Each structure stands twice: as structure tokens, then as C-alpha cells.
Tab-separated table of C-alpha atoms in Angstrom:
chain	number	residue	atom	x	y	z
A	1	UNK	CA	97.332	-11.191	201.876
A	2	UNK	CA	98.583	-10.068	205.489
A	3	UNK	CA	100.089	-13.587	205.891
A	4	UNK	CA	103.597	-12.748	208.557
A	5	UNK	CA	102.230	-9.427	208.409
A	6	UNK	CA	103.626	-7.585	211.708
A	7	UNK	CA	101.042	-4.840	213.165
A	8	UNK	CA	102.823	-4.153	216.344
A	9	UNK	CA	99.966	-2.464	217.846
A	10	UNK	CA	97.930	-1.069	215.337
A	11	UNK	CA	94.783	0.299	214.977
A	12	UNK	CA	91.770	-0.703	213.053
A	13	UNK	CA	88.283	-0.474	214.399
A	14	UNK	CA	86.088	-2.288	212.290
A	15	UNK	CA	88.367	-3.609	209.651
A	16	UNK	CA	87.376	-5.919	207.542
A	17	UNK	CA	89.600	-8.970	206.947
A	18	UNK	CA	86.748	-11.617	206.084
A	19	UNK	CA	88.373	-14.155	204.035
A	20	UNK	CA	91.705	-13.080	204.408
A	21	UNK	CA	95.024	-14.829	204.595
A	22	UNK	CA	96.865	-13.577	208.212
A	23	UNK	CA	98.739	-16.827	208.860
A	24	UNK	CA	101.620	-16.024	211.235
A	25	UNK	CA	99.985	-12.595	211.494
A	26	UNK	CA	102.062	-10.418	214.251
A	27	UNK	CA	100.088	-8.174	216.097
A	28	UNK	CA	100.555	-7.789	219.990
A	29	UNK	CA	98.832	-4.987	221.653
A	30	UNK	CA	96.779	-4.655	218.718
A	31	UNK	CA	93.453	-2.843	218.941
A	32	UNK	CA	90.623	-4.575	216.236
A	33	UNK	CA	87.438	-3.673	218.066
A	34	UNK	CA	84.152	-5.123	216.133
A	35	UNK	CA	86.754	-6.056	213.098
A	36	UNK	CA	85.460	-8.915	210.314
A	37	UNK	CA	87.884	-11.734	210.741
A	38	UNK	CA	85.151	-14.219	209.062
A	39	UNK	CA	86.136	-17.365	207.337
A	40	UNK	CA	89.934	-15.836	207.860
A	41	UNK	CA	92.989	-17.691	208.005
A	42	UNK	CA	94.652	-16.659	211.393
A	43	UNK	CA	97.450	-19.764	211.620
A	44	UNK	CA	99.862	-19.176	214.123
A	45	UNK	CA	98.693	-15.328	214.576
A	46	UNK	CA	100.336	-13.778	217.474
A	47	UNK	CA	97.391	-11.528	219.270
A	48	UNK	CA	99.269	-11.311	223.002
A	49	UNK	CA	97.622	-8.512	225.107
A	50	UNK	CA	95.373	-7.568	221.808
A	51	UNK	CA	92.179	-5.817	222.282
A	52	UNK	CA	89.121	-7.546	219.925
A	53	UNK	CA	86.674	-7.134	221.996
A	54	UNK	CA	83.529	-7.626	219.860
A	55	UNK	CA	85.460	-8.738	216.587
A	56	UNK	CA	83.601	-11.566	214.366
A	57	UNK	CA	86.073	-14.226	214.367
A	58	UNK	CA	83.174	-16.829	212.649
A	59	UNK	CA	84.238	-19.935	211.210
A	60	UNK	CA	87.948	-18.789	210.842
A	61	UNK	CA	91.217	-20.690	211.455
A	62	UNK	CA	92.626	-19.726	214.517
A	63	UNK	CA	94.640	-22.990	214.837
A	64	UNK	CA	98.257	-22.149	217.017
A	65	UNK	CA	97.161	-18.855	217.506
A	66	UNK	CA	98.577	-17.096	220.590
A	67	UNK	CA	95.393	-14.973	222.361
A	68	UNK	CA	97.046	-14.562	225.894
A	69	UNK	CA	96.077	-11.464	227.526
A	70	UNK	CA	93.831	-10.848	224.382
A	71	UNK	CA	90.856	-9.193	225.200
A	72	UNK	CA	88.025	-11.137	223.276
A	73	UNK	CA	84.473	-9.724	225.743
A	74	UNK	CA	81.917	-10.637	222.930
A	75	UNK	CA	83.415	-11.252	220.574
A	76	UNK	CA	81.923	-14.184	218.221
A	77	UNK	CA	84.365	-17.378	217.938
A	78	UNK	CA	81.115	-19.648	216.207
A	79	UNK	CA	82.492	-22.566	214.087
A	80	UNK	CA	85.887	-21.197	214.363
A	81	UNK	CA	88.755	-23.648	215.092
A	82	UNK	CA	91.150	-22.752	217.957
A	83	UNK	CA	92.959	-26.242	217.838
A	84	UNK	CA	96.511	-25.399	220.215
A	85	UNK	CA	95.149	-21.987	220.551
A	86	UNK	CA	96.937	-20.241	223.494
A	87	UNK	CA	94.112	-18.378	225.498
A	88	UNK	CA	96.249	-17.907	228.987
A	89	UNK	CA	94.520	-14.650	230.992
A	90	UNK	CA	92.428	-13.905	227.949
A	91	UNK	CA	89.225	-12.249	228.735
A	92	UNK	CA	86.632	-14.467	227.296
A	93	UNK	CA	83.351	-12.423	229.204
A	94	UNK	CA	80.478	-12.889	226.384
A	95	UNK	CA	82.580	-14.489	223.965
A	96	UNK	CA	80.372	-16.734	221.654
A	97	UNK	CA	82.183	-20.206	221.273
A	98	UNK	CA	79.511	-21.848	219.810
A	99	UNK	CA	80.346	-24.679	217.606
A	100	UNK	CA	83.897	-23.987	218.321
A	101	UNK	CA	86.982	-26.477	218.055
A	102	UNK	CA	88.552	-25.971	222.146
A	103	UNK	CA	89.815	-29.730	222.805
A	104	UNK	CA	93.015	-28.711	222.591
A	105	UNK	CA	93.795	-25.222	223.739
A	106	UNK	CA	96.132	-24.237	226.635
A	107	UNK	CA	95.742	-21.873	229.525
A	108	UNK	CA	91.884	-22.079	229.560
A	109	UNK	CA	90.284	-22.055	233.017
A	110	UNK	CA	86.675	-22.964	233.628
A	111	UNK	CA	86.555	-19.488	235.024
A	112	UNK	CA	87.508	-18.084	231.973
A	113	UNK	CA	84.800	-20.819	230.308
A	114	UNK	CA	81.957	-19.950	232.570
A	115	UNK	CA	82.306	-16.435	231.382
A	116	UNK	CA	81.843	-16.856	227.844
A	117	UNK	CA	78.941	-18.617	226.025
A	118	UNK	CA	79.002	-22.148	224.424
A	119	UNK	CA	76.462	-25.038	223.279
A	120	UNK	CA	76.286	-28.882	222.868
A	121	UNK	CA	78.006	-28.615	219.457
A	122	UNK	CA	81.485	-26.706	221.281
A	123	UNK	CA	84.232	-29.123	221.971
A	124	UNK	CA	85.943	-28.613	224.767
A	125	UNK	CA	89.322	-29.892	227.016
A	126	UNK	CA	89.046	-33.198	228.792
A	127	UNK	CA	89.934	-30.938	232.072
A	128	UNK	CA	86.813	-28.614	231.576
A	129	UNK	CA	83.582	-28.626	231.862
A	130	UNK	CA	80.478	-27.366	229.920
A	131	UNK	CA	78.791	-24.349	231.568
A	132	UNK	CA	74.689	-23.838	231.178
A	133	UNK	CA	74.012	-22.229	227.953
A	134	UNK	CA	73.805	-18.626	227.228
A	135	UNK	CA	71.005	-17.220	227.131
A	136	UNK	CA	70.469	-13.363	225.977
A	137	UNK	CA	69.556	-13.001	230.123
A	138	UNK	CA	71.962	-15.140	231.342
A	139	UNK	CA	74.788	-12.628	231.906
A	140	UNK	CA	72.700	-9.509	233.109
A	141	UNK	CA	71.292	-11.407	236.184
A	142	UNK	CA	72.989	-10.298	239.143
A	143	UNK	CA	71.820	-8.615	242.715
């Protein structure tokens, strides 16, 4: 258990923490590039200005957890519940919410939205709304 656990910005490409406890988990200006955080319990974790990018966050609990300046490009938020999540200035580019709880997060923008990928099943805020699905194309068209 890593529950109030405080990584002040540690390291840890790859880790696994699948099924782990890391409720009230402190860890600003962490770096957890393509870490397991699958089925984990992230309650109230404090990720400010972490980078993620490409971490599995599947079906975990990332209810109260503050992602503000968190970079999260591709990483994989399916079936995970972000219920009060913070996610003010995170970058969200490729970011797989599908299935995800959103209703209820703060500091989301539908700029932020349109850059990540969601479906039918994702709830979202009231204030938002649902870009076109991804598509493995979707985000390489350009000029």
C-alpha cells in the first residue's frame, strides 16, 4: 500500500501499481511515463504538474484526484472514474476517456476535450460537449 504516500517528484517509468491502494497519494512533478495504474485506487491523489503521459490508468478510482498541469498525452483513462477530478491545464492530447465517469470534473475545457478521445458510453459535464469519435486516423490528419 502507497495510500498518503508522498513521491515529491519521483521517478518511475513503467511502474507497475495495478491494483494498488494510492489513496491520498502525493506526487507533484512526478514522472510515471507508460506506468500500470489499472484497477488502482488513486482517491484524492495529488498529480499537479505530473508527467503520465502514456500511463494505463484503466478502470481505476481517480475520484478527487488533483491532475492540473498533469501531463496525461495518451494515456488510457477507459472505465476509470474521475468523479471531482481536478483536470485544470492538463494536457489531455490522445488521452483515451472511453467509458469514463467526467460529469463532474472541474477545469475541463472542450479544448482540452476535443483533444483527447471519448465514445457514447463517456459521461461528460452538462457545460461540454461530445467531440466525433477517435478514430486511429483521426488525430494524424492535418495539412
Amino acid at each position: 500500500h502507497l495510500n498518503r504516500a508522498v513521491l515529491i517528484g519521483a521517478r518511475g517509468s513503467r511502474a507497475n501499481f495495478t491494483n494498488g491502494d494510492l489513496s491520498e497519494i502525493y506526487a507533484p512533478k512526478s514522472i510515471f511515463q507508460h506506468a500500470q495504474f489499472a484497477k488502482a485506487d488513486l482517491d484524492s491523489a495529488n498529480f499537479v504538474a505530473a508527467d503520465l503521459r502514456g500511463s494505463n490508468f484503466r478502470h481505476s478510482n481517480l475520484t478527487q484526484s488533483n491532475l492540473q498541469e498533469a501531463n496525461l498525452q495518451a494515456a488510457t483513462f477507459e472505465g476509470a472514474d474521475l468523479s471531482g477530478a481536478r483536470l485544470d491545464s492538463a494536457d489531455l492530447r490522445l488521452a483515451n476517456f472511453k467509458g469514463a465517469i467526467l460529469s463532474s470534473v472541474t477545469g475541463l475545457t472542450q479544448i482540452q476535450l476535443d483533444s483527447a478521445c471519448v465514445d457514447d458510453q463517456t459521461k461528460l459535464p452538462a457545460n461540454l460537449n461530445r467531440p466525433a469519435p477517435c478514430s486511429p486516423t483521426k488525430k494524424q490528419v492535418g495539412p
